[in-house]
C-alpha cells in the first residue's frame, strides 16, 4: 500500500470521500506504473501479529523484470530471540530445529533483504502488515527501509471486485497460480502471479 500524508480539510475543499477516491486512484496508478518493472515482490513470516511482542521469522523476495520474468530470489530464516510458537510451526512448517540450524540474526537477514531489494518498489499482499514489521525491524537494527511499497490486496480488490474474498489462496485459484503455503518464498511466487494478472486485468479495463 502506498501511504499518503493526511491533509486537514479546509472550508470549500473537496469532501473527504472525494479526497479518498483521488488518493486511491493515485495509488492505483503508482502501483500499475511500478508493475512495468523491474520490481520486487516480498513476504514475511512472523511469530505472531503484534510488533511489540512478536518477531520476523522469515524474509523472502523475488525480483521481477520488466517482461514479467522472475530474475532472482532471496529467502532467509531468522534466528528469533524467543522460541518459535507451536501454532506458527503448524501454520508455516518452520520448526525450532530449522531456526537453530539455518537462522541468522535479524540484523543480518534484514541487511541482506535490503541489499536484495535495492531501491526498487516492493509489493506485499496486505502491505500494511509487512510494513509494520519492517518498521519495527528498522527501529531495532537501525537499518532504514525506505522503498516505495504497494499492496497486491488492494490491486486484487480493484481487478476482481466480484470475488467474495481476496485472500491469497482464493486469488491463487482464480488466476491459476500455485496455492500459498505460508512459507514466505512460496507465497511470494503466488503473489507475483496475482500481481501480474491484476496488472493485465486493470490495464485492459
Short mmCIF file of C-alpha atoms in Angstrom, two decimals:
data_model
loop_
_atom_site.label_atom_id
_atom_site.label_comp_id
_atom_site.label_asym_id
_atom_site.label_seq_id
_atom_site.Cartn_x
_atom_site.Cartn_y
_atom_site.Cartn_z
CA UNK A 1 0.00 0.00 0.00
CA UNK A 2 1.25 3.49 -0.80
CA UNK A 3 0.99 5.82 2.14
CA UNK A 4 -0.10 9.44 1.90
CA UNK A 5 0.14 12.26 4.40
CA UNK A 6 -3.28 13.19 5.69
CA UNK A 7 -4.08 16.81 4.96
CA UNK A 8 -6.59 18.73 7.04
CA UNK A 9 -9.87 19.60 5.40
CA UNK A 10 -10.35 23.22 4.57
CA UNK A 11 -13.60 25.07 4.06
CA UNK A 12 -14.70 24.84 0.48
CA UNK A 13 -12.40 21.88 -0.15
CA UNK A 14 -13.35 18.53 -1.62
CA UNK A 15 -15.40 16.24 0.65
CA UNK A 16 -13.40 13.52 2.37
CA UNK A 17 -14.88 10.79 0.15
CA UNK A 18 -13.72 12.63 -2.96
CA UNK A 19 -10.24 13.08 -1.48
CA UNK A 20 -10.10 9.37 -0.65
CA UNK A 21 -11.11 8.48 -4.20
CA UNK A 22 -8.41 10.74 -5.57
CA UNK A 23 -5.80 9.18 -3.31
CA UNK A 24 -6.94 5.66 -4.22
CA UNK A 25 -6.73 6.50 -7.93
CA UNK A 26 -3.23 7.91 -7.46
CA UNK A 27 -2.16 4.81 -5.50
CA UNK A 28 -3.52 2.56 -8.24
CA UNK A 29 -1.73 4.48 -10.98
CA UNK A 30 1.52 4.40 -9.00
CA UNK A 31 1.22 0.64 -8.49
CA UNK A 32 0.48 -0.02 -12.16
CA UNK A 33 3.46 2.12 -13.13
CA UNK A 34 5.68 0.14 -10.76
CA UNK A 35 4.47 -3.14 -12.23
CA UNK A 36 6.07 -2.22 -15.54
CA UNK A 37 9.25 -3.30 -13.79
CA UNK A 38 11.66 -4.04 -12.51
CA UNK A 39 10.03 -4.50 -9.12
CA UNK A 40 10.18 -6.69 -6.01
CA UNK A 41 7.50 -8.91 -4.51
CA UNK A 42 8.19 -9.79 -0.88
CA UNK A 43 6.66 -11.55 2.10
CA UNK A 44 7.42 -12.02 5.78
CA UNK A 45 6.57 -14.84 8.12
CA UNK A 46 6.32 -13.73 11.74
CA UNK A 47 5.87 -15.33 15.14
CA UNK A 48 2.53 -13.57 15.60
CA UNK A 49 0.55 -10.44 14.82
CA UNK A 50 1.90 -7.85 17.25
CA UNK A 51 5.12 -5.98 16.53
CA UNK A 52 5.53 -5.31 20.25
CA UNK A 53 5.69 -8.98 21.24
CA UNK A 54 6.40 -10.89 18.00
CA UNK A 55 9.34 -11.12 15.59
CA UNK A 56 10.08 -11.63 11.91
CA UNK A 57 10.71 -15.32 11.38
CA UNK A 58 11.44 -15.43 7.65
CA UNK A 59 12.16 -13.00 4.81
CA UNK A 60 11.55 -13.77 1.15
CA UNK A 61 11.61 -11.69 -2.02
CA UNK A 62 11.64 -12.11 -5.79
CA UNK A 63 12.92 -9.60 -8.33
CA UNK A 64 10.64 -9.35 -11.36
CA UNK A 65 11.96 -7.80 -14.55
CA UNK A 66 10.07 -5.59 -16.99
CA UNK A 67 8.98 -8.56 -19.09
CA UNK A 68 7.41 -10.21 -16.04
CA UNK A 69 10.19 -12.77 -15.70
CA UNK A 70 11.42 -13.84 -12.27
CA UNK A 71 15.09 -12.92 -12.19
CA UNK A 72 16.37 -13.67 -8.67
CA UNK A 73 15.07 -14.90 -5.33
CA UNK A 74 16.01 -14.28 -1.73
CA UNK A 75 14.90 -16.22 1.33
CA UNK A 76 16.25 -16.38 4.87
CA UNK A 77 15.05 -17.79 8.17
CA UNK A 78 15.69 -15.57 11.19
CA UNK A 79 17.12 -16.76 14.49
CA UNK A 80 14.44 -15.29 16.73
CA UNK A 81 15.14 -14.30 20.31
CA UNK A 82 12.12 -16.26 21.57
CA UNK A 83 11.21 -19.87 20.74
CA UNK A 84 9.05 -20.45 17.67
CA UNK A 85 5.44 -20.85 18.88
CA UNK A 86 3.95 -24.26 18.17
CA UNK A 87 0.97 -22.77 16.33
CA UNK A 88 3.36 -20.94 13.98
CA UNK A 89 5.16 -24.21 13.28
CA UNK A 90 1.82 -25.80 12.46
CA UNK A 91 0.90 -22.90 10.19
CA UNK A 92 4.21 -22.38 8.36
CA UNK A 93 6.14 -25.59 8.83
CA UNK A 94 9.07 -23.60 10.26
CA UNK A 95 10.41 -25.54 13.23
CA UNK A 96 12.69 -24.52 16.06
CA UNK A 97 15.23 -27.01 14.69
CA UNK A 98 15.25 -25.21 11.32
CA UNK A 99 15.68 -21.85 13.03
CA UNK A 100 18.55 -23.20 15.15
CA UNK A 101 20.23 -24.78 12.14
CA UNK A 102 19.68 -22.19 9.40
CA UNK A 103 18.56 -18.99 11.11
CA UNK A 104 20.68 -15.83 11.24
CA UNK A 105 20.26 -12.75 13.48
CA UNK A 106 17.60 -10.33 12.28
CA UNK A 107 20.15 -7.60 11.59
CA UNK A 108 21.97 -9.91 9.16
CA UNK A 109 18.77 -11.12 7.48
CA UNK A 110 17.34 -7.61 7.22
CA UNK A 111 20.59 -6.23 5.82
CA UNK A 112 20.63 -8.94 3.14
CA UNK A 113 16.98 -8.26 2.36
CA UNK A 114 17.67 -4.54 1.90
CA UNK A 115 20.63 -5.32 -0.33
CA UNK A 116 18.43 -7.57 -2.45
CA UNK A 117 15.55 -5.11 -2.90
CA UNK A 118 17.89 -2.17 -3.66
CA UNK A 119 15.77 0.93 -4.26
CA UNK A 120 13.04 -0.84 -6.26
CA UNK A 121 9.32 -0.63 -5.49
CA UNK A 122 8.18 -3.53 -3.30
CA UNK A 123 4.79 -5.27 -3.43
CA UNK A 124 3.28 -7.18 -0.50
CA UNK A 125 -0.07 -8.89 -0.12
CA UNK A 126 -1.68 -6.88 2.68
CA UNK A 127 1.24 -4.46 2.72
CA UNK A 128 0.29 -2.67 5.94
CA UNK A 129 1.09 -5.81 7.96
CA UNK A 130 4.54 -6.29 6.44
CA UNK A 131 5.35 -2.59 6.67
CA UNK A 132 4.63 -2.61 10.40
CA UNK A 133 7.10 -5.44 10.98
CA UNK A 134 9.70 -3.92 8.67
CA UNK A 135 9.33 -0.66 10.55
CA UNK A 136 9.89 -2.48 13.82
CA UNK A 137 12.96 -4.23 12.36
CA UNK A 138 14.29 -0.88 11.17
CA UNK A 139 13.89 0.55 14.66
CA UNK A 140 15.57 -2.49 16.20
CA UNK A 141 18.51 -2.67 13.80
CA UNK A 142 18.98 0.95 12.74
CA UNK A 143 18.65 -0.12 9.09
CA UNK A 144 16.00 2.00 7.33
CA UNK A 145 13.52 0.58 4.86
CA UNK A 146 12.56 3.48 2.59
CA UNK A 147 11.39 1.73 -0.60
CA UNK A 148 8.06 2.70 -2.14
CA UNK A 149 5.57 -0.05 -1.29
CA UNK A 150 2.37 -1.26 -2.92
CA UNK A 151 -0.35 -3.69 -1.92
CA UNK A 152 -1.46 -6.56 -4.15
CA UNK A 153 -4.53 -6.99 -1.95
CA UNK A 154 -5.69 -3.52 -2.98
CA UNK A 155 -4.88 -4.29 -6.61
CA UNK A 156 -6.85 -7.54 -6.47
CA UNK A 157 -9.88 -5.81 -4.99
CA UNK A 158 -9.87 -3.36 -7.90
CA UNK A 159 -9.21 -6.04 -10.51
CA UNK A 160 -11.78 -8.60 -9.32
CA UNK A 161 -14.46 -6.83 -7.27
CA UNK A 162 -16.82 -9.73 -7.94
CA UNK A 163 -14.82 -12.19 -5.82
CA UNK A 164 -16.25 -12.91 -2.34
CA UNK A 165 -12.76 -12.83 -0.81
CA UNK A 166 -9.34 -11.59 -1.83
CA UNK A 167 -7.28 -13.86 0.38
CA UNK A 168 -4.19 -15.11 -1.38
CA UNK A 169 -5.42 -18.71 -1.62
CA UNK A 170 -8.67 -17.58 -3.28
CA UNK A 171 -6.77 -15.39 -5.73
CA UNK A 172 -4.32 -18.19 -6.50
CA UNK A 173 -7.17 -20.44 -7.61
CA UNK A 174 -8.76 -17.59 -9.56
CA UNK A 175 -5.64 -16.84 -11.62
CA UNK A 176 -4.39 -20.44 -11.82
CA UNK A 177 -1.35 -19.94 -9.60
CA UNK A 178 0.14 -22.37 -7.12
CA UNK A 179 -1.52 -22.46 -3.70
CA UNK A 180 0.24 -20.44 -0.98
CA UNK A 181 1.75 -22.50 1.82
CA UNK A 182 2.58 -19.88 4.48
CA UNK A 183 6.24 -20.28 3.64
CA UNK A 184 7.42 -16.86 2.57
CA UNK A 185 9.04 -17.75 -0.75
CA UNK A 186 6.14 -19.93 -1.92
CA UNK A 187 3.71 -17.16 -1.04
CA UNK A 188 5.85 -14.62 -2.88
CA UNK A 189 5.74 -16.70 -6.05
CA UNK A 190 1.95 -16.87 -5.79
CA UNK A 191 1.77 -13.12 -5.17
CA UNK A 192 3.85 -12.45 -8.28
CA UNK A 193 1.28 -14.35 -10.37
CA UNK A 194 -1.57 -12.42 -8.74
CA UNK A 195 0.17 -9.07 -9.27
CA UNK A 196 0.84 -9.72 -12.95
CA UNK A 197 -2.70 -11.00 -13.55
CA UNK A 198 -4.20 -7.98 -11.77
CA UNK A 199 -1.99 -5.66 -13.79
CA UNK A 200 -3.19 -7.20 -17.06
CA UNK A 201 -6.82 -7.06 -15.94
CA UNK A 202 -6.65 -3.43 -14.84
CA UNK A 203 -4.70 -2.33 -17.90
CA UNK A 204 -7.42 -3.78 -20.12
CA UNK A 205 -10.25 -2.16 -18.15
#
